[in-house]
Amino acid sequence: MRLKDKVALITGASSGIGRHTALLFAAEGASVVATDIDDEAGKQTVSDIEAEDGRAIYVHADVAQEADCRQMVEQAESTFGKLNVIFNNAGIMHPQDDNAETTSLDIWELTMAINLKGVFLGCKYGIPALRRAGGGSIINTASFVALMGAATPQIAYTASKGGVLAMTRELAIVHARENIRVNALCPGPLHTELLMKFLDTEAKKQRRLVHIPVGRFGEAKEMAEAALFLASDASSYVTGTDFRVDGGITSAYVTPES
Ligand code: NAD
């Protein structure tokens, strides 16, 4: 049990990476605070954990809302007595997010509010709780696009994930002596609803696939395994990283000189 006696809060726990991580963390002994805006699916995540004799609660929290982020942390501490792990994972990739000329300001602001401000708020209210617990681990979901441009444009998304990575590095440095580790999980392109909706034609899928050395999209459960490592004491000397779980896509772009 790699997360025995730990309490972990996961945003975006109703679907994809967040849901798989909630199930895995609970199976590894954590008490899980599953949060999302999709209440029905979030409650399903909790029922599925309970069906396996795990411990979990569901808390409705829109990560773009400050009051919701404060309250999700309060609920974690009031229910389970402490908070050891925060997985700031909720994010969107809007279908109308395109290049700089065609993307509307509304789409830009919505994407930033959820993907970037949401991570900031999770840290703002989560860090004091981790400190009260004597330290802990924060995992912020960025993306491979934080490290390189994507051929299919998604300007707001890419910028938001670059912000998540930069913020993660600074948080890691500032809080290192408090026994708080902060890492960015950088998934490659995944076989999840979020990306498949965005790459909505076979041609778009193939354009992305051709760049992935392993020759396939990743699976949400493969991201959950990486999150487990970063959450657990097995990664006790790992902080400030852009932890890439990307089928080799970022290395495929590295030039010999870089
Ligand atoms: P997903 O759509 O399956 O899950 C995202 C979850 O976030 C959903 O349950 C959704 O309801 C929730 N959510 C959306 N807006 C929210 C808000 N305002 N407040 C709280 N929850 C909200 O997608 P996923 O693929 O599991 O994505 C999880 C994270 O991984 C995201 O940050 C995404 O950007 C990132 N990511 C995904 C891929 C990919 O290829 N799928 C690649 C790199 C990074």
PDB file of C-alpha atoms and ligand atoms in Angstrom:
ATOM      1  CA  MET A   1       0.000   0.000   0.000  1.00  0.00           C
ATOM      2  CA  ARG A   2       1.935   2.973  -1.278  1.00  0.00           C
ATOM      3  CA  LEU A   3      -0.418   5.651   0.091  1.00  0.00           C
ATOM      4  CA  LYS A   4      -1.363   4.101   3.421  1.00  0.00           C
ATOM      5  CA  ASP A   5      -2.669   6.722   5.899  1.00  0.00           C
ATOM      6  CA  LYS A   6      -2.461   9.512   3.300  1.00  0.00           C
ATOM      7  CA  VAL A   7      -5.284  11.868   2.395  1.00  0.00           C
ATOM      8  CA  ALA A   8      -5.356  12.927  -1.257  1.00  0.00           C
ATOM      9  CA  LEU A   9      -7.493  15.576  -2.955  1.00  0.00           C
ATOM     10  CA  ILE A  10      -8.003  15.187  -6.705  1.00  0.00           C
ATOM     11  CA  THR A  11      -9.630  17.808  -8.942  1.00  0.00           C
ATOM     12  CA  GLY A  12     -11.336  16.647 -12.124  1.00  0.00           C
ATOM     13  CA  ALA A  13     -11.952  13.250 -10.511  1.00  0.00           C
ATOM     14  CA  SER A  14     -15.129  12.484 -12.492  1.00  0.00           C
ATOM     15  CA  SER A  15     -13.395  11.437 -15.681  1.00  0.00           C
ATOM     16  CA  GLY A  16     -10.170  10.447 -17.420  1.00  0.00           C
ATOM     17  CA  ILE A  17      -6.894  10.891 -15.544  1.00  0.00           C
ATOM     18  CA  GLY A  18      -8.569  12.172 -12.368  1.00  0.00           C
ATOM     19  CA  ARG A  19     -11.005   9.276 -12.121  1.00  0.00           C
ATOM     20  CA  HIS A  20      -8.336   6.617 -12.754  1.00  0.00           C
ATOM     21  CA  THR A  21      -6.051   8.284 -10.233  1.00  0.00           C
ATOM     22  CA  ALA A  22      -8.797   8.408  -7.595  1.00  0.00           C
ATOM     23  CA  LEU A  23      -9.405   4.665  -8.021  1.00  0.00           C
ATOM     24  CA  LEU A  24      -5.689   3.842  -7.892  1.00  0.00           C
ATOM     25  CA  PHE A  25      -4.915   6.106  -4.917  1.00  0.00           C
ATOM     26  CA  ALA A  26      -7.779   4.559  -2.954  1.00  0.00           C
ATOM     27  CA  ALA A  27      -6.606   1.037  -3.846  1.00  0.00           C
ATOM     28  CA  GLU A  28      -3.183   2.056  -2.517  1.00  0.00           C
ATOM     29  CA  GLY A  29      -4.663   3.012   0.840  1.00  0.00           C
ATOM     30  CA  ALA A  30      -5.361   6.741   0.497  1.00  0.00           C
ATOM     31  CA  SER A  31      -8.514   8.452   1.688  1.00  0.00           C
ATOM     32  CA  VAL A  32      -9.626  10.304  -1.428  1.00  0.00           C
ATOM     33  CA  VAL A  33     -11.399  13.650  -1.773  1.00  0.00           C
ATOM     34  CA  ALA A  34     -12.769  13.512  -5.309  1.00  0.00           C
ATOM     35  CA  THR A  35     -13.801  16.918  -6.663  1.00  0.00           C
ATOM     36  CA  ASP A  36     -15.324  18.020  -9.959  1.00  0.00           C
ATOM     37  CA  ILE A  37     -18.229  19.972 -11.462  1.00  0.00           C
ATOM     38  CA  ASP A  38     -19.797  16.832 -12.940  1.00  0.00           C
ATOM     39  CA  ASP A  39     -21.493  15.694  -9.755  1.00  0.00           C
ATOM     40  CA  GLU A  40     -23.122  12.539 -11.068  1.00  0.00           C
ATOM     41  CA  ALA A  41     -19.893  11.111 -12.484  1.00  0.00           C
ATOM     42  CA  GLY A  42     -17.934  12.278  -9.430  1.00  0.00           C
ATOM     43  CA  LYS A  43     -20.304  10.419  -7.112  1.00  0.00           C
ATOM     44  CA  GLN A  44     -19.862   7.370  -9.336  1.00  0.00           C
ATOM     45  CA  THR A  45     -16.084   7.571  -8.800  1.00  0.00           C
ATOM     46  CA  VAL A  46     -16.725   7.545  -5.044  1.00  0.00           C
ATOM     47  CA  SER A  47     -19.199   4.628  -5.247  1.00  0.00           C
ATOM     48  CA  ASP A  48     -16.682   2.646  -7.283  1.00  0.00           C
ATOM     49  CA  ILE A  49     -14.028   3.269  -4.606  1.00  0.00           C
ATOM     50  CA  GLU A  50     -16.423   2.289  -1.817  1.00  0.00           C
ATOM     51  CA  ALA A  51     -17.388  -0.881  -3.701  1.00  0.00           C
ATOM     52  CA  GLU A  52     -13.735  -1.938  -3.345  1.00  0.00           C
ATOM     53  CA  ASP A  53     -13.772  -1.057   0.395  1.00  0.00           C
ATOM     54  CA  GLY A  54     -11.877   2.194  -0.180  1.00  0.00           C
ATOM     55  CA  ARG A  55     -12.491   5.533   1.546  1.00  0.00           C
ATOM     56  CA  ALA A  56     -13.622   8.572  -0.437  1.00  0.00           C
ATOM     57  CA  ILE A  57     -15.941  11.576  -0.444  1.00  0.00           C
ATOM     58  CA  TYR A  58     -17.186  13.664  -3.331  1.00  0.00           C
ATOM     59  CA  VAL A  59     -17.058  17.474  -3.102  1.00  0.00           C
ATOM     60  CA  HIS A  60     -18.491  19.714  -5.818  1.00  0.00           C
ATOM     61  CA  ALA A  61     -15.760  22.230  -6.675  1.00  0.00           C
ATOM     62  CA  ASP A  62     -15.345  24.426  -9.721  1.00  0.00           C
ATOM     63  CA  VAL A  63     -11.595  25.080  -9.684  1.00  0.00           C
ATOM     64  CA  ALA A  64     -12.136  28.492 -11.293  1.00  0.00           C
ATOM     65  CA  GLN A  65     -14.033  29.616  -8.166  1.00  0.00           C
ATOM     66  CA  GLU A  66     -12.012  30.705  -5.174  1.00  0.00           C
ATOM     67  CA  ALA A  67     -14.715  29.836  -2.627  1.00  0.00           C
ATOM     68  CA  ASP A  68     -15.013  26.294  -4.036  1.00  0.00           C
ATOM     69  CA  CYS A  69     -11.249  25.715  -3.783  1.00  0.00           C
ATOM     70  CA  ARG A  70     -11.153  26.963  -0.190  1.00  0.00           C
ATOM     71  CA  GLN A  71     -14.096  24.747   0.687  1.00  0.00           C
ATOM     72  CA  MET A  72     -12.734  21.556  -0.932  1.00  0.00           C
ATOM     73  CA  VAL A  73      -9.598  21.811   1.207  1.00  0.00           C
ATOM     74  CA  GLU A  74     -11.658  22.540   4.334  1.00  0.00           C
ATOM     75  CA  GLN A  75     -13.802  19.475   3.624  1.00  0.00           C
ATOM     76  CA  ALA A  76     -10.725  17.286   3.196  1.00  0.00           C
ATOM     77  CA  GLU A  77      -9.381  18.351   6.587  1.00  0.00           C
ATOM     78  CA  SER A  78     -12.719  18.229   8.384  1.00  0.00           C
ATOM     79  CA  THR A  79     -13.579  14.761   7.038  1.00  0.00           C
ATOM     80  CA  PHE A  80     -10.213  13.019   7.165  1.00  0.00           C
ATOM     81  CA  GLY A  81      -8.289  15.192   9.657  1.00  0.00           C
ATOM     82  CA  LYS A  82      -5.469  16.271   7.331  1.00  0.00           C
ATOM     83  CA  LEU A  83      -4.347  16.643   3.712  1.00  0.00           C
ATOM     84  CA  ASN A  84      -1.132  15.090   2.345  1.00  0.00           C
ATOM     85  CA  VAL A  85      -1.528  15.132  -1.441  1.00  0.00           C
ATOM     86  CA  ILE A  86      -3.136  17.567  -3.885  1.00  0.00           C
ATOM     87  CA  PHE A  87      -3.555  16.576  -7.511  1.00  0.00           C
ATOM     88  CA  ASN A  88      -4.518  19.759  -9.405  1.00  0.00           C
ATOM     89  CA  ASN A  89      -5.692  17.929 -12.484  1.00  0.00           C
ATOM     90  CA  ALA A  90      -8.947  19.497 -13.732  1.00  0.00           C
ATOM     91  CA  GLY A  91      -8.588  21.059 -17.147  1.00  0.00           C
ATOM     92  CA  ILE A  92     -10.336  21.765 -20.420  1.00  0.00           C
ATOM     93  CA  MET A  93      -9.347  21.812 -24.071  1.00  0.00           C
ATOM     94  CA  HIS A  94     -12.049  23.893 -25.741  1.00  0.00           C
ATOM     95  CA  PRO A  95     -13.085  22.874 -29.285  1.00  0.00           C
ATOM     96  CA  GLN A  96     -12.945  26.533 -30.348  1.00  0.00           C
ATOM     97  CA  ASP A  97      -9.416  26.989 -29.020  1.00  0.00           C
ATOM     98  CA  ASP A  98      -7.389  27.493 -32.186  1.00  0.00           C
ATOM     99  CA  ASN A  99      -4.705  29.895 -33.357  1.00  0.00           C
ATOM    100  CA  ALA A 100      -4.181  33.421 -32.023  1.00  0.00           C
ATOM    101  CA  GLU A 101      -6.216  35.057 -34.776  1.00  0.00           C
ATOM    102  CA  THR A 102      -9.285  32.856 -34.540  1.00  0.00           C
ATOM    103  CA  THR A 103      -9.508  32.149 -30.807  1.00  0.00           C
ATOM    104  CA  SER A 104     -11.952  34.472 -29.055  1.00  0.00           C
ATOM    105  CA  LEU A 105     -11.085  36.269 -25.861  1.00  0.00           C
ATOM    106  CA  ASP A 106     -13.901  34.395 -24.097  1.00  0.00           C
ATOM    107  CA  ILE A 107     -12.287  31.035 -24.922  1.00  0.00           C
ATOM    108  CA  TRP A 108      -8.874  32.347 -23.839  1.00  0.00           C
ATOM    109  CA  GLU A 109     -10.265  33.564 -20.506  1.00  0.00           C
ATOM    110  CA  LEU A 110     -12.277  30.424 -19.820  1.00  0.00           C
ATOM    111  CA  THR A 111      -9.259  28.227 -20.506  1.00  0.00           C
ATOM    112  CA  MET A 112      -6.996  30.323 -18.301  1.00  0.00           C
ATOM    113  CA  ALA A 113      -9.601  30.420 -15.506  1.00  0.00           C
ATOM    114  CA  ILE A 114      -9.817  26.631 -15.292  1.00  0.00           C
ATOM    115  CA  ASN A 115      -6.394  25.399 -16.387  1.00  0.00           C
ATOM    116  CA  LEU A 116      -4.155  28.048 -14.833  1.00  0.00           C
ATOM    117  CA  LYS A 117      -6.083  29.965 -12.163  1.00  0.00           C
ATOM    118  CA  GLY A 118      -7.569  26.647 -11.023  1.00  0.00           C
ATOM    119  CA  VAL A 119      -4.106  25.262 -10.291  1.00  0.00           C
ATOM    120  CA  PHE A 120      -3.119  28.492  -8.543  1.00  0.00           C
ATOM    121  CA  LEU A 121      -6.204  28.330  -6.300  1.00  0.00           C
ATOM    122  CA  GLY A 122      -5.618  24.656  -5.519  1.00  0.00           C
ATOM    123  CA  CYS A 123      -2.124  25.570  -4.359  1.00  0.00           C
ATOM    124  CA  LYS A 124      -3.213  28.753  -2.582  1.00  0.00           C
ATOM    125  CA  TYR A 125      -5.592  26.857  -0.302  1.00  0.00           C
ATOM    126  CA  GLY A 126      -3.861  23.485  -0.397  1.00  0.00           C
ATOM    127  CA  ILE A 127      -0.368  24.548   0.671  1.00  0.00           C
ATOM    128  CA  PRO A 128      -1.361  25.710   4.176  1.00  0.00           C
ATOM    129  CA  ALA A 129      -3.120  22.375   4.693  1.00  0.00           C
ATOM    130  CA  LEU A 130      -0.064  20.410   3.577  1.00  0.00           C
ATOM    131  CA  ARG A 131       2.071  22.509   5.921  1.00  0.00           C
ATOM    132  CA  ARG A 132      -0.294  21.680   8.799  1.00  0.00           C
ATOM    133  CA  ALA A 133       0.210  17.994   7.924  1.00  0.00           C
ATOM    134  CA  GLY A 134       3.985  18.375   8.124  1.00  0.00           C
ATOM    135  CA  GLY A 135       4.515  18.480   4.361  1.00  0.00           C
ATOM    136  CA  GLY A 136       3.216  16.665   1.327  1.00  0.00           C
ATOM    137  CA  SER A 137       3.114  16.361  -2.433  1.00  0.00           C
ATOM    138  CA  ILE A 138       1.443  18.565  -5.036  1.00  0.00           C
ATOM    139  CA  ILE A 139       1.029  17.307  -8.577  1.00  0.00           C
ATOM    140  CA  ASN A 140      -0.123  19.795 -11.196  1.00  0.00           C
ATOM    141  CA  THR A 141      -1.280  18.426 -14.539  1.00  0.00           C
ATOM    142  CA  ALA A 142       0.466  20.299 -17.307  1.00  0.00           C
ATOM    143  CA  SER A 143       1.016  18.685 -20.720  1.00  0.00           C
ATOM    144  CA  PHE A 144       3.682  17.931 -23.275  1.00  0.00           C
ATOM    145  CA  VAL A 145       2.537  21.160 -24.974  1.00  0.00           C
ATOM    146  CA  ALA A 146       4.052  23.062 -22.051  1.00  0.00           C
ATOM    147  CA  LEU A 147       7.399  21.962 -23.501  1.00  0.00           C
ATOM    148  CA  MET A 148       6.790  22.195 -27.234  1.00  0.00           C
ATOM    149  CA  GLY A 149       4.302  23.560 -29.751  1.00  0.00           C
ATOM    150  CA  ALA A 150       1.490  21.393 -31.038  1.00  0.00           C
ATOM    151  CA  ALA A 151       0.930  21.168 -34.789  1.00  0.00           C
ATOM    152  CA  THR A 152      -2.841  21.407 -34.317  1.00  0.00           C
ATOM    153  CA  PRO A 153      -3.180  24.852 -32.725  1.00  0.00           C
ATOM    154  CA  GLN A 154      -4.722  25.353 -29.293  1.00  0.00           C
ATOM    155  CA  ILE A 155      -3.180  28.640 -28.258  1.00  0.00           C
ATOM    156  CA  ALA A 156      -5.003  29.186 -24.959  1.00  0.00           C
ATOM    157  CA  TYR A 157      -4.500  25.595 -23.829  1.00  0.00           C
ATOM    158  CA  THR A 158      -0.797  25.606 -24.680  1.00  0.00           C
ATOM    159  CA  ALA A 159      -0.242  28.936 -22.917  1.00  0.00           C
ATOM    160  CA  SER A 160      -2.166  27.764 -19.848  1.00  0.00           C
ATOM    161  CA  LYS A 161      -0.063  24.604 -19.557  1.00  0.00           C
ATOM    162  CA  GLY A 162       3.159  26.585 -19.952  1.00  0.00           C
ATOM    163  CA  GLY A 163       1.953  28.675 -17.032  1.00  0.00           C
ATOM    164  CA  VAL A 164       1.253  25.571 -14.956  1.00  0.00           C
ATOM    165  CA  LEU A 165       4.789  24.320 -15.537  1.00  0.00           C
ATOM    166  CA  ALA A 166       6.430  27.661 -14.704  1.00  0.00           C
ATOM    167  CA  MET A 167       4.299  28.023 -11.570  1.00  0.00           C
ATOM    168  CA  THR A 168       5.160  24.475 -10.516  1.00  0.00           C
ATOM    169  CA  ARG A 169       8.895  25.136 -10.692  1.00  0.00           C
ATOM    170  CA  GLU A 170       8.609  28.252  -8.543  1.00  0.00           C
ATOM    171  CA  LEU A 171       6.369  26.563  -5.988  1.00  0.00           C
ATOM    172  CA  ALA A 172       8.820  23.659  -5.749  1.00  0.00           C
ATOM    173  CA  ILE A 173      11.686  25.993  -4.909  1.00  0.00           C
ATOM    174  CA  VAL A 174       9.759  28.188  -2.488  1.00  0.00           C
ATOM    175  CA  HIS A 175       8.286  25.309  -0.470  1.00  0.00           C
ATOM    176  CA  ALA A 176      11.096  22.733  -0.646  1.00  0.00           C
ATOM    177  CA  ARG A 177      12.323  23.385   2.913  1.00  0.00           C
ATOM    178  CA  GLU A 178       8.794  22.888   4.217  1.00  0.00           C
ATOM    179  CA  ASN A 179       8.831  19.286   3.017  1.00  0.00           C
ATOM    180  CA  ILE A 180       6.333  20.158   0.281  1.00  0.00           C
ATOM    181  CA  ARG A 181       7.214  18.716  -3.100  1.00  0.00           C
ATOM    182  CA  VAL A 182       5.634  20.128  -6.260  1.00  0.00           C
ATOM    183  CA  ASN A 183       5.840  18.434  -9.648  1.00  0.00           C
ATOM    184  CA  ALA A 184       4.153  18.922 -13.001  1.00  0.00           C
ATOM    185  CA  LEU A 185       2.795  15.819 -14.675  1.00  0.00           C
ATOM    186  CA  CYS A 186       3.270  16.262 -18.426  1.00  0.00           C
ATOM    187  CA  PRO A 187       1.117  13.701 -20.230  1.00  0.00           C
ATOM    188  CA  GLY A 188       1.564  13.089 -23.918  1.00  0.00           C
ATOM    189  CA  PRO A 189      -1.474  12.788 -26.189  1.00  0.00           C
ATOM    190  CA  LEU A 190      -3.978  10.469 -24.554  1.00  0.00           C
ATOM    191  CA  HIS A 191      -6.756   8.252 -25.702  1.00  0.00           C
ATOM    192  CA  THR A 192      -9.290  10.191 -23.603  1.00  0.00           C
ATOM    193  CA  GLU A 193     -12.535  11.948 -24.396  1.00  0.00           C
ATOM    194  CA  LEU A 194     -10.864  15.343 -23.975  1.00  0.00           C
ATOM    195  CA  LEU A 195      -8.349  14.812 -26.772  1.00  0.00           C
ATOM    196  CA  MET A 196     -10.433  12.590 -29.026  1.00  0.00           C
ATOM    197  CA  LYS A 197     -13.129  15.297 -29.133  1.00  0.00           C
ATOM    198  CA  PHE A 198     -10.459  17.831 -30.105  1.00  0.00           C
ATOM    199  CA  LEU A 199      -8.772  15.630 -32.717  1.00  0.00           C
ATOM    200  CA  ASP A 200     -12.152  14.946 -34.256  1.00  0.00           C
ATOM    201  CA  THR A 201     -11.099  13.655 -37.663  1.00  0.00           C
ATOM    202  CA  GLU A 202      -8.941  10.679 -38.604  1.00  0.00           C
ATOM    203  CA  ALA A 203      -6.544  13.065 -40.369  1.00  0.00           C
ATOM    204  CA  LYS A 204      -6.016  15.103 -37.161  1.00  0.00           C
ATOM    205  CA  LYS A 205      -5.478  11.921 -35.131  1.00  0.00           C
ATOM    206  CA  GLN A 206      -2.921  10.620 -37.628  1.00  0.00           C
ATOM    207  CA  ARG A 207      -1.117  13.970 -37.675  1.00  0.00           C
ATOM    208  CA  ARG A 208      -0.571  13.647 -33.911  1.00  0.00           C
ATOM    209  CA  LEU A 209       0.138   9.895 -33.948  1.00  0.00           C
ATOM    210  CA  VAL A 210       2.917  10.175 -36.495  1.00  0.00           C
ATOM    211  CA  HIS A 211       4.980  12.120 -33.930  1.00  0.00           C
ATOM    212  CA  ILE A 212       4.608   9.648 -31.046  1.00  0.00           C
ATOM    213  CA  PRO A 213       7.560   7.209 -31.017  1.00  0.00           C
ATOM    214  CA  VAL A 214       5.610   4.421 -29.282  1.00  0.00           C
ATOM    215  CA  GLY A 215       2.997   4.686 -32.048  1.00  0.00           C
ATOM    216  CA  ARG A 216      -0.149   4.983 -29.933  1.00  0.00           C
ATOM    217  CA  PHE A 217      -2.016   7.378 -27.679  1.00  0.00           C
ATOM    218  CA  GLY A 218      -1.449   6.994 -23.944  1.00  0.00           C
ATOM    219  CA  GLU A 219      -4.100   5.781 -21.498  1.00  0.00           C
ATOM    220  CA  ALA A 220      -5.431   7.643 -18.473  1.00  0.00           C
ATOM    221  CA  LYS A 221      -4.444   4.739 -16.212  1.00  0.00           C
ATOM    222  CA  GLU A 222      -0.813   5.172 -17.296  1.00  0.00           C
ATOM    223  CA  MET A 223      -0.987   8.766 -16.022  1.00  0.00           C
ATOM    224  CA  ALA A 224      -2.500   7.529 -12.760  1.00  0.00           C
ATOM    225  CA  GLU A 225       0.554   5.302 -12.210  1.00  0.00           C
ATOM    226  CA  ALA A 226       2.854   8.300 -12.662  1.00  0.00           C
ATOM    227  CA  ALA A 227       0.725  10.394 -10.309  1.00  0.00           C
ATOM    228  CA  LEU A 228       0.961   7.583  -7.747  1.00  0.00           C
ATOM    229  CA  PHE A 229       4.749   7.683  -7.893  1.00  0.00           C
ATOM    230  CA  LEU A 230       4.789  11.482  -7.487  1.00  0.00           C
ATOM    231  CA  ALA A 231       2.267  11.323  -4.623  1.00  0.00           C
ATOM    232  CA  SER A 232       4.038   8.579  -2.710  1.00  0.00           C
ATOM    233  CA  ASP A 233       7.174   8.642  -0.594  1.00  0.00           C
ATOM    234  CA  ALA A 234       8.892   6.670  -3.385  1.00  0.00           C
ATOM    235  CA  SER A 235       9.490  10.060  -5.047  1.00  0.00           C
ATOM    236  CA  SER A 236      10.812  11.749  -1.888  1.00  0.00           C
ATOM    237  CA  TYR A 237      13.755  13.371  -3.731  1.00  0.00           C
ATOM    238  CA  VAL A 238      11.704  14.436  -6.765  1.00  0.00           C
ATOM    239  CA  THR A 239      10.525  18.039  -6.905  1.00  0.00           C
ATOM    240  CA  GLY A 240      10.212  20.793  -9.503  1.00  0.00           C
ATOM    241  CA  THR A 241      10.165  18.360 -12.414  1.00  0.00           C
ATOM    242  CA  ASP A 242       8.309  18.356 -15.704  1.00  0.00           C
ATOM    243  CA  PHE A 243       7.529  14.676 -15.255  1.00  0.00           C
ATOM    244  CA  ARG A 244       6.950  13.444 -18.794  1.00  0.00           C
ATOM    245  CA  VAL A 245       4.740  10.459 -19.456  1.00  0.00           C
ATOM    246  CA  ASP A 246       4.451  10.999 -23.139  1.00  0.00           C
ATOM    247  CA  GLY A 247       5.370   7.956 -25.226  1.00  0.00           C
ATOM    248  CA  GLY A 248       8.586   9.735 -26.166  1.00  0.00           C
ATOM    249  CA  ILE A 249       6.937  12.598 -28.060  1.00  0.00           C
ATOM    250  CA  THR A 250       9.033  15.370 -26.484  1.00  0.00           C
ATOM    251  CA  SER A 251      12.305  13.498 -27.070  1.00  0.00           C
ATOM    252  CA  ALA A 252      11.339  12.908 -30.694  1.00  0.00           C
ATOM    253  CA  TYR A 253      11.509  16.648 -31.224  1.00  0.00           C
ATOM    254  CA  VAL A 254      14.842  17.283 -29.510  1.00  0.00           C
ATOM    255  CA  THR A 255      17.572  18.244 -31.955  1.00  0.00           C
ATOM    256  CA  PRO A 256      21.062  16.773 -31.435  1.00  0.00           C
ATOM    257  CA  GLU A 257      22.423  20.199 -30.411  1.00  0.00           C
ATOM    258  CA  SER A 258      19.765  20.937 -27.771  1.00  0.00           C
TER     259      SER A 258
HETATM  260  P1  NAD B   1     -11.331  14.663 -18.981  1.00  0.00           P
HETATM  261  O1  NAD B   1     -12.146  15.628 -19.757  1.00  0.00           O
HETATM  262  O2  NAD B   1     -11.603  13.208 -19.098  1.00  0.00           O
HETATM  263  O3  NAD B   1     -11.377  15.052 -17.433  1.00  0.00           O
HETATM  264  C1  NAD B   1     -11.332  16.384 -16.998  1.00  0.00           C
HETATM  265  C2  NAD B   1     -12.239  16.540 -15.782  1.00  0.00           C
HETATM  266  O4  NAD B   1     -12.144  17.909 -15.343  1.00  0.00           O
HETATM  267  C3  NAD B   1     -13.727  16.277 -16.081  1.00  0.00           C
HETATM  268  O5  NAD B   1     -14.250  15.390 -15.120  1.00  0.00           O
HETATM  269  C4  NAD B   1     -14.371  17.636 -15.988  1.00  0.00           C
HETATM  270  O6  NAD B   1     -15.719  17.608 -15.530  1.00  0.00           O
HETATM  271  C5  NAD B   1     -13.454  18.324 -14.994  1.00  0.00           C
HETATM  272  N1  NAD B   1     -13.552  19.789 -15.063  1.00  0.00           N
HETATM  273  C6  NAD B   1     -13.690  20.573 -16.166  1.00  0.00           C
HETATM  274  N2  NAD B   1     -13.802  21.863 -15.792  1.00  0.00           N
HETATM  275  C7  NAD B   1     -13.733  21.890 -14.435  1.00  0.00           C
HETATM  276  C8  NAD B   1     -13.800  22.915 -13.473  1.00  0.00           C
HETATM  277  N3  NAD B   1     -13.992  24.195 -13.821  1.00  0.00           N
HETATM  278  N4  NAD B   1     -13.686  22.585 -12.166  1.00  0.00           N
HETATM  279  C9  NAD B   1     -13.522  21.285 -11.789  1.00  0.00           C
HETATM  280  N5  NAD B   1     -13.469  20.276 -12.658  1.00  0.00           N
HETATM  281  C10 NAD B   1     -13.586  20.573 -13.972  1.00  0.00           C
HETATM  282  O7  NAD B   1      -9.819  14.976 -19.377  1.00  0.00           O
HETATM  283  P2  NAD B   1      -8.401  14.293 -19.002  1.00  0.00           P
HETATM  284  O8  NAD B   1      -7.757  13.895 -20.255  1.00  0.00           O
HETATM  285  O9  NAD B   1      -8.544  13.333 -17.895  1.00  0.00           O
HETATM  286  O10 NAD B   1      -7.652  15.613 -18.505  1.00  0.00           O
HETATM  287  C11 NAD B   1      -7.159  15.773 -17.190  1.00  0.00           C
HETATM  288  C12 NAD B   1      -5.994  16.746 -17.266  1.00  0.00           C
HETATM  289  O11 NAD B   1      -4.984  16.215 -18.119  1.00  0.00           O
HETATM  290  C13 NAD B   1      -6.349  18.107 -17.847  1.00  0.00           C
HETATM  291  O12 NAD B   1      -5.689  19.118 -17.101  1.00  0.00           O
HETATM  292  C14 NAD B   1      -5.807  18.034 -19.242  1.00  0.00           C
HETATM  293  O13 NAD B   1      -5.492  19.299 -19.764  1.00  0.00           O
HETATM  294  C15 NAD B   1      -4.567  17.197 -19.032  1.00  0.00           C
HETATM  295  N6  NAD B   1      -4.001  16.561 -20.222  1.00  0.00           N
HETATM  296  C16 NAD B   1      -4.748  15.756 -21.007  1.00  0.00           C
HETATM  297  C17 NAD B   1      -4.169  15.199 -22.139  1.00  0.00           C
HETATM  298  C18 NAD B   1      -4.970  14.339 -23.068  1.00  0.00           C
HETATM  299  O14 NAD B   1      -4.454  13.993 -24.140  1.00  0.00           O
HETATM  300  N7  NAD B   1      -6.174  13.928 -22.703  1.00  0.00           N
HETATM  301  C19 NAD B   1      -2.834  15.447 -22.454  1.00  0.00           C
HETATM  302  C20 NAD B   1      -2.097  16.260 -21.634  1.00  0.00           C
HETATM  303  C21 NAD B   1      -2.687  16.815 -20.514  1.00  0.00           C
END
